[in-house]
Coordinates of C-alpha atoms and ligand atoms in Angstrom, one line a residue:
X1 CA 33.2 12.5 -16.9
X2 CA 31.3 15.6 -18.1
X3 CA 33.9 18.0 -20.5
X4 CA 35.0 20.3 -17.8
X5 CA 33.1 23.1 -19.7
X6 CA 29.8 21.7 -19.3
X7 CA 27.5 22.7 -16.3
X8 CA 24.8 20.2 -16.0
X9 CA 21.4 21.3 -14.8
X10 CA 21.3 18.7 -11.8
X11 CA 24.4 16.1 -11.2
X12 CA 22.9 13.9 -9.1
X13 CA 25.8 11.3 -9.2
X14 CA 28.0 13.6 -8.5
X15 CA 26.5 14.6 -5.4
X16 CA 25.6 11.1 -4.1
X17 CA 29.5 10.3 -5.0
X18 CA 30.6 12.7 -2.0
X19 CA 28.8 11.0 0.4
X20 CA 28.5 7.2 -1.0
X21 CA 30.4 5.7 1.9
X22 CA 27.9 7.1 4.3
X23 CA 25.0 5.9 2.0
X24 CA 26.7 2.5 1.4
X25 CA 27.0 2.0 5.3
X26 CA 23.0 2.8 6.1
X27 CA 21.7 0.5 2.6
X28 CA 23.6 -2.1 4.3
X29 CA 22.3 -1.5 7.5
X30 CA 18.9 -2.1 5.9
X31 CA 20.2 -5.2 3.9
X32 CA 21.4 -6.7 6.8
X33 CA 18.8 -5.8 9.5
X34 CA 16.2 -7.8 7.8
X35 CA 13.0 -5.0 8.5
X36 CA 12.3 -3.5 4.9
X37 CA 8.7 -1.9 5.3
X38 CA 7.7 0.2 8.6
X39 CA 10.7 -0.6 10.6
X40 CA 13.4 1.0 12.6
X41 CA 14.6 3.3 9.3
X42 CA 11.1 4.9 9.2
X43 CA 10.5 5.9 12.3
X44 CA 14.3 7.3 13.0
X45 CA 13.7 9.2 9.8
X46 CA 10.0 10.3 11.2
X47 CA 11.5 11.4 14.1
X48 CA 14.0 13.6 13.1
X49 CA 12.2 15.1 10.1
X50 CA 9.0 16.3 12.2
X51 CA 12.3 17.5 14.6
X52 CA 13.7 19.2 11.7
X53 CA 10.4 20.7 10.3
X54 CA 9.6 21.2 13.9
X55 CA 6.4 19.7 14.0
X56 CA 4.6 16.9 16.3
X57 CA 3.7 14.6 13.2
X58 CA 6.0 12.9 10.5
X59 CA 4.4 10.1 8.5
X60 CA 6.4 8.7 5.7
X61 CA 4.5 7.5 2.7
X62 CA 4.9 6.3 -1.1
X63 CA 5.5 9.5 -2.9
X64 CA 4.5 13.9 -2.7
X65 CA 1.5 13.1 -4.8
X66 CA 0.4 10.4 -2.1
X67 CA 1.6 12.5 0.5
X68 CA -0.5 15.6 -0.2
X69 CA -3.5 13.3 -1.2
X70 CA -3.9 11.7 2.1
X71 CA -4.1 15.0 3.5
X72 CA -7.5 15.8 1.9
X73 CA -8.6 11.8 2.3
X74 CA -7.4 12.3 6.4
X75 CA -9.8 15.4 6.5
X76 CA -12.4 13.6 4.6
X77 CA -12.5 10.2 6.9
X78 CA -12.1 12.6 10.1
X79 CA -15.7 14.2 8.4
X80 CA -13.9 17.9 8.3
X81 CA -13.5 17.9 4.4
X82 CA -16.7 16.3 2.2
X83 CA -16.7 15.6 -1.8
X84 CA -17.1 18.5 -4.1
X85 CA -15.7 20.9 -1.2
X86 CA -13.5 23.5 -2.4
X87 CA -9.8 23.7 -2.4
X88 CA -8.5 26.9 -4.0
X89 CA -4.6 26.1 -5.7
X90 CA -2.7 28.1 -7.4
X91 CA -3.1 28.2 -11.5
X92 CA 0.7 28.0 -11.8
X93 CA 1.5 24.9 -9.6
X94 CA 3.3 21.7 -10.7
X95 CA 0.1 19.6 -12.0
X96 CA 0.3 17.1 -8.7
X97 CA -0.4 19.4 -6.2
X98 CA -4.4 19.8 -8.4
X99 CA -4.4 16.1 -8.5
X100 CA -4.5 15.5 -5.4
X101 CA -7.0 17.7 -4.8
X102 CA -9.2 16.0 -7.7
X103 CA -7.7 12.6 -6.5
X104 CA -9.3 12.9 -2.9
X105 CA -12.7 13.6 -4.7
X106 CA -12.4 17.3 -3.9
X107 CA -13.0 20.4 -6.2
X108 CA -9.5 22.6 -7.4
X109 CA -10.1 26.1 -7.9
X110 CA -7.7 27.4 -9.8
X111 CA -6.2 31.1 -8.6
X112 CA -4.0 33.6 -10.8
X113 CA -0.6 33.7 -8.7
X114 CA 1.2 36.6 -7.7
X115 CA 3.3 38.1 -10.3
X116 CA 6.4 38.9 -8.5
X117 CA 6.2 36.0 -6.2
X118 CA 4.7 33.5 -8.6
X119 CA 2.9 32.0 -5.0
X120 CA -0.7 32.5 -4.4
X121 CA -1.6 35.7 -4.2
X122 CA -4.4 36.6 -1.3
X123 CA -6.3 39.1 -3.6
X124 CA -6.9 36.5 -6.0
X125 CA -7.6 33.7 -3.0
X126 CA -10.1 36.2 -1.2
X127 CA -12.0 36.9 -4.5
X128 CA -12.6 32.9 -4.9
X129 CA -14.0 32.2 -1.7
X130 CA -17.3 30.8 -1.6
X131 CA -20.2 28.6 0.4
X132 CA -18.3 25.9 -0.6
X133 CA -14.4 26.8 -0.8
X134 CA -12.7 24.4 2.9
X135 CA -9.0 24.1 2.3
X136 CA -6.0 26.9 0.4
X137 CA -3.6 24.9 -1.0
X138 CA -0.4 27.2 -0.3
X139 CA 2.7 25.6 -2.9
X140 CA 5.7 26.9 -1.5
X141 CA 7.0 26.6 -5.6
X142 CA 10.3 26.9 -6.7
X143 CA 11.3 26.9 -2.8
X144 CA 10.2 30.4 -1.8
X145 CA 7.4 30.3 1.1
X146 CA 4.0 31.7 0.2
X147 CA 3.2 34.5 2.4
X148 CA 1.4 33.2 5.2
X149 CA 0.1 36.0 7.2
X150 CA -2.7 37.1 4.8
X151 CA -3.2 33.9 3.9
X152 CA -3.9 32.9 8.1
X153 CA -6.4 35.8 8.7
X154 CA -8.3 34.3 5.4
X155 CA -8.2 30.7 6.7
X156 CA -9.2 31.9 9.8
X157 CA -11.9 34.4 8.9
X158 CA -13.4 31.8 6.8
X159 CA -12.8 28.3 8.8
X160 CA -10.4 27.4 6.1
X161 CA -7.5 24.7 6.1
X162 CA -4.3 25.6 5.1
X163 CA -2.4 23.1 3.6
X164 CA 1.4 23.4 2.5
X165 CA 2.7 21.4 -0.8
X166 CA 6.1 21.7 0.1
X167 CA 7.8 19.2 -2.1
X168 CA 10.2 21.8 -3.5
X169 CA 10.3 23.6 0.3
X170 CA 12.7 21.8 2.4
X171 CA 14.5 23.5 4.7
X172 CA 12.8 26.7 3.4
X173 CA 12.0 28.9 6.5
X174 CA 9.3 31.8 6.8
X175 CA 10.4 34.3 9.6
X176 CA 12.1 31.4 11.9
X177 CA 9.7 28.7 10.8
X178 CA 10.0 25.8 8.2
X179 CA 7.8 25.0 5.7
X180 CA 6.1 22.0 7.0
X181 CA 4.8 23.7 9.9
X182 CA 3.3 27.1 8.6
X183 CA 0.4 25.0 8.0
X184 CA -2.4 22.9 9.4
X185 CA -0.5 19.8 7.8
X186 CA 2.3 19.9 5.0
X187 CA 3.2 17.3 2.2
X188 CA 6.7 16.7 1.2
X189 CA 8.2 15.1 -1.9
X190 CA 11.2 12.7 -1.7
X191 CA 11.6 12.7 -5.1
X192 CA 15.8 12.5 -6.5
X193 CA 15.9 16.0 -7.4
X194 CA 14.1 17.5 -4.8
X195 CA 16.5 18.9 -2.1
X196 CA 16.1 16.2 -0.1
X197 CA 15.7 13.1 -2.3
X198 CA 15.7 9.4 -2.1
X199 CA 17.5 6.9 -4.2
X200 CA 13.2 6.6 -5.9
X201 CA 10.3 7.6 -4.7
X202 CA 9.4 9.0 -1.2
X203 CA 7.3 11.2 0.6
X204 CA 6.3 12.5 3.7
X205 CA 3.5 14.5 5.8
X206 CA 3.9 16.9 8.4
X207 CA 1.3 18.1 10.8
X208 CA 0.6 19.4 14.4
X209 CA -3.1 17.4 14.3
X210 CA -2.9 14.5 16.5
X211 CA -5.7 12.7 14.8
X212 CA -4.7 14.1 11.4
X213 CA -1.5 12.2 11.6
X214 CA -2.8 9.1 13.3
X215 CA -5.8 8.9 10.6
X216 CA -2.9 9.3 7.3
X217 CA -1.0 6.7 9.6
X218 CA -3.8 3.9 9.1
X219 CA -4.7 5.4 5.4
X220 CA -0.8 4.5 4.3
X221 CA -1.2 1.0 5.6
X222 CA -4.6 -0.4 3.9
X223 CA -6.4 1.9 6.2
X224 CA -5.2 -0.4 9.8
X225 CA -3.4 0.7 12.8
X226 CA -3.8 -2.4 14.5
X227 CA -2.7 -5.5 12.5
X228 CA -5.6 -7.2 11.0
X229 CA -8.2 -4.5 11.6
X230 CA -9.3 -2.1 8.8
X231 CA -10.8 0.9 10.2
X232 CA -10.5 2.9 6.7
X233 CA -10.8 1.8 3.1
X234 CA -7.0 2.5 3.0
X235 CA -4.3 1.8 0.3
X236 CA -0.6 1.0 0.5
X237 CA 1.7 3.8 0.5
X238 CA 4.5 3.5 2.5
X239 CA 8.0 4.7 2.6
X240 CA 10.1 1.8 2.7
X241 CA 13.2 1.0 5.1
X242 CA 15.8 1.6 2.3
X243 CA 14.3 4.9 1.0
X244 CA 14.3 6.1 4.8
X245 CA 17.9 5.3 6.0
X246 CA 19.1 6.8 2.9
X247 CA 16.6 9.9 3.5
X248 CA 18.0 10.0 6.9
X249 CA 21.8 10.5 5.5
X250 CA 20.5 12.9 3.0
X251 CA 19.4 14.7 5.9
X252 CA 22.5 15.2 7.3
X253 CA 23.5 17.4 4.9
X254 CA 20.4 19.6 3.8
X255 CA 21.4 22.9 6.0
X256 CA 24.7 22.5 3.6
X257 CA 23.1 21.8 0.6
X258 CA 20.2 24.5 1.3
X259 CA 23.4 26.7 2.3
X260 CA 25.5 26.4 -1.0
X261 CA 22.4 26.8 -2.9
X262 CA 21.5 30.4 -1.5
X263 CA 24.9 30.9 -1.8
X264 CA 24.7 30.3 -5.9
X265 CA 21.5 32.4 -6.0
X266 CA 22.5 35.3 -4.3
X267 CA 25.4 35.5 -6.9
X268 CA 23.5 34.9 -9.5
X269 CA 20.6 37.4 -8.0
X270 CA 23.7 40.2 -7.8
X271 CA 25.8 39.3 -10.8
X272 CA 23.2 38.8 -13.6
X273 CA 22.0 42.1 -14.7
X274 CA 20.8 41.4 -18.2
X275 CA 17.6 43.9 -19.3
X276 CA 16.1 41.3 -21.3
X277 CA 15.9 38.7 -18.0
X278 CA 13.7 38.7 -15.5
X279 CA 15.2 37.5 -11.7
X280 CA 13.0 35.8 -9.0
X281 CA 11.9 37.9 -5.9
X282 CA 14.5 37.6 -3.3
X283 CA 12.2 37.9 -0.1
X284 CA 13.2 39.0 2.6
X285 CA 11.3 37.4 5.5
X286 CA 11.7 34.4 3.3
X287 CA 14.5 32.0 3.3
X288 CA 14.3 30.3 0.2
X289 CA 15.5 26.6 -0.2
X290 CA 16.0 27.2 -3.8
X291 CA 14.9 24.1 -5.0
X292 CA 14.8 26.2 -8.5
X293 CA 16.4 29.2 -9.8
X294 CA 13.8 30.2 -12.5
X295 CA 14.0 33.5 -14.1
X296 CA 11.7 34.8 -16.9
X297 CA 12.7 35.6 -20.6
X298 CA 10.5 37.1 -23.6
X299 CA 11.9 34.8 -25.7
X300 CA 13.1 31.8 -23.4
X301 CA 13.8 29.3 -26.0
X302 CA 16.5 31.6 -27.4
X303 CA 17.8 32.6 -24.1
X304 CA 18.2 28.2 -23.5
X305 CA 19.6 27.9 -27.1
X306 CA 21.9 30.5 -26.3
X307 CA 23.3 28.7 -23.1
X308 CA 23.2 25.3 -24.5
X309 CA 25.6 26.7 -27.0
X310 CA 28.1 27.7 -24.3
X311 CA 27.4 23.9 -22.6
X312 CA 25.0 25.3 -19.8
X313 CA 22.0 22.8 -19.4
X314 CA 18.8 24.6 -18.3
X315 CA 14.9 23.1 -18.1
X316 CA 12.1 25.1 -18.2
X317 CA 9.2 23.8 -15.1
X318 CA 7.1 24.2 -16.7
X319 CA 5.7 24.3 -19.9
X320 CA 2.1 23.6 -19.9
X321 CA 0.0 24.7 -17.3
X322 CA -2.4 22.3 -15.9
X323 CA -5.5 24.0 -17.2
X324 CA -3.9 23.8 -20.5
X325 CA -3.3 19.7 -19.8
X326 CA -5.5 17.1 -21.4
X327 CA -6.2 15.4 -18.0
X328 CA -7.8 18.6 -17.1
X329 CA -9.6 19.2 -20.8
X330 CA -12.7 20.7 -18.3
X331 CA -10.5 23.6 -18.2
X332 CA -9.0 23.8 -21.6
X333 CA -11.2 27.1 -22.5
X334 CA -10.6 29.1 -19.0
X335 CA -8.1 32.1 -19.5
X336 CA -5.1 32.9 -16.6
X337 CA -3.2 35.1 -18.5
X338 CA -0.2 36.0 -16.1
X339 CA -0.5 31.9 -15.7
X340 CA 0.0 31.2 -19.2
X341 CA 3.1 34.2 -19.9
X342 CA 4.6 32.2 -16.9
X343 CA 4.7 29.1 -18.6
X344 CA 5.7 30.4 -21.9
X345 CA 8.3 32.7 -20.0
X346 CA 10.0 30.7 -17.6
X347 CA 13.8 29.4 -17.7
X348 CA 15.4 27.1 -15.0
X349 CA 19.4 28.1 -14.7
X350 CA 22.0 25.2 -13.2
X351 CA 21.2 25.0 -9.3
X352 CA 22.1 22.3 -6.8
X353 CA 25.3 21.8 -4.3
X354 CA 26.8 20.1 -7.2
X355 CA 27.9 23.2 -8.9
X356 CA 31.3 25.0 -8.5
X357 CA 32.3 28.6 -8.3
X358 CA 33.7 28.2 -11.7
X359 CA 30.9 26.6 -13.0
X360 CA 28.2 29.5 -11.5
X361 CA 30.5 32.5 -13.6
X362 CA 30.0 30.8 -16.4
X363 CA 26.1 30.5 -16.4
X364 CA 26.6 34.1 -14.9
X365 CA 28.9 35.4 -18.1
X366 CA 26.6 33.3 -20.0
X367 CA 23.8 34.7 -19.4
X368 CA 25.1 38.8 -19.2
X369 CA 26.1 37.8 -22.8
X370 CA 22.6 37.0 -24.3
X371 CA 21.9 37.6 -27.0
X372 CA 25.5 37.2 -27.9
X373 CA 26.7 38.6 -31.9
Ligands
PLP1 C1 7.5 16.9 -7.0 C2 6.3 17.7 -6.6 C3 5.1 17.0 -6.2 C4 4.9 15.5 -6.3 O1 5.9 14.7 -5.7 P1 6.2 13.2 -6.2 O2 7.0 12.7 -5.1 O3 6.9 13.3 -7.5 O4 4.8 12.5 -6.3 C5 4.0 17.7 -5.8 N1 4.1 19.1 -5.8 C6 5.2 19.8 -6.3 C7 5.1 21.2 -6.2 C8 6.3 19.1 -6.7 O5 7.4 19.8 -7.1

């Protein structure tokens, strides 16, 4: 047991604990039913996560990176995306949304975010459109939906494709609608800490496009969608039976997860008024999922030291932005400035449905008393 005084970050045990008898029940399901890839589990869970996302289209795959990179490979086998095309991504993104963009043999082009969203910003996404640019890679990060209306009358004024990265966006809702259908096609990350996580690695796509989802359906599979014939150079990224009856539990109790954590941040949003802090944009036609509570600090390592002191566990996502990563040493000289303070800045407080009332004061008190004397 943690000392009572200690609020972890994430406490995935403890979460999973409250609901192991349900989890227990649909592992042995899978155990004893004897289908363990691309059975019953996955296309339940299909079902009622395009139902949930409210979409025609589920397809479950490996993982968020896979997920979002058969996006870009569906476009290219349907002809509607080519190599070296243009996909324009936010400078500030977790590095796997670029990759897939570089992984599908496509071309990232980086954009300066918003600063008070930190999502892409439709100033700095009109100003990089070119001959070449097909596809806006809109990363709902953090869990806070990227404006979508400038971003439409872009895509749409420039036959551009809008795709979502939503691995940090479920359940996160844009005047009605959920992320995973604000798009032409969405990729979600199953990943254990995302707010709806497998017990390893999962992911899924959304999308409306018929032949989208049936082309990422073969792709998955080694490229077949009738056994023994290959009608793409495919690979093997599936989500597996196990992964998808314990996804389908999990979703059983995302509205309440999503619910307790907007619950946390509007306290924290209302109770933390510390000049030397800088709070996330609450917006209002935006119903955050709140994968991430991230607030910005001059000094943020203090700030952290500060709170590990008092037994608060923060993270920072993330340090390095991707421009600034080896993998991408192409980049290393370009300059994003408001990229760059954002990664030096940033601060991730406790957030998840495994923290109590008590436990959110105390990050709150913690955090109203930096820097403490
Ligand atoms: C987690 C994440 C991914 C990648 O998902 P994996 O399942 O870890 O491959 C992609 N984009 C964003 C924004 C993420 O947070």
């Amino acid at each position: 047991m943690d000392r009572p005084e200690n609020v972890p970050f994430l406490d995935l045990r403890a979460i999973h604990a409250r609901r192991e008898a349900r989890l227990m029940e649909a592992i042995r399901g899978v155990v004893r039913g004897g289908r363990y890839v691309l059975g019953p589990q996955v296309e339940a869970f299909e079902r009622e996560f395009a139902a949930y996302c409210g979409t025609r289209h589920c397809i479950g795959v490996a993982n968020g990176l896979d997920a979002l990179t058969l996006i870009f490979e569906g476009y290219r086998e349907m002809g509607q995306l080519s190599p070296g095309d243009e996909v324009i991504v936010p400078a500030n993104t977790y590095i796997a949304s670029i990759l897939a963009v570089s992984r599908a043999g496509l071309t990232p082009v980086l954009v300066e975010p918003h600063p008070a969203s930190l999502n892409l910003d439709p100033e700095q996404v009109s100003a990089k459109i070119t001959q070449r640019t097909r596809a806006i890679l809109a990363v709902h990060l953090y869990g806070t939906v990227t404006d979508m209306t400038p971003l439409r009358a872009l895509a749409k004024a420039h036959g551009l494709k809008v795709v979502e990265d939503a691995a940090q966006a479920h359940g996160a809702a844009w005047r009605g609608t959920r992320a995973g259908a604000l798009g032409d096609a969405a990729g979600f990350s199953f990943y254990p800490s995302k707010n709806l996580g497998a017990l390893g690695d999962g992911g899924a796509v959304t999308t409306d496009d018929d032949r989208l989802a049936e082309t990422i359906r073969a792709l998955r599979n080694y490229g077949s969608s009738a056994k023994n014939e290959n009608r793409f150079k495919g690979l093997n990224s599936r989500l597996d039976e196990l992964q998808a009856a314990v996804l389908g539990v999990g979703l059983e109790y995302l509205e309440e997860d999503n619910a307790r954590r907007r619950a946390i941040a509007r306290r924290y949003l209302a109770e933390i008024g510390n000049p030397s802090v800088t709070l996330p944009a609450a917006v209002a036609d935006r119903e955050s999922a709140w994968h991430l509570f991230v607030l910005r600090a001059p000094d943020r390592e203090a700030l952290g030291r500060h709170l590990a002191g008092q037994g608060i566990e923060t993270a920072v996502h993330y340090p390095i932005p991707p421009h600034k990563q080896e993998a991408y040493r192409e980049w290393n000289s370009l300059s994003f400035p408001l990229t760059e303070a954002i990664h030096r800045e940033v601060l991730s407080l406790p957030m998840g449905p495994h923290l109590s009332d008590a436990q959110v004061d105390r990050v709150i008190a913690a955090v109203n008393g930096y820097p403490s004397r």
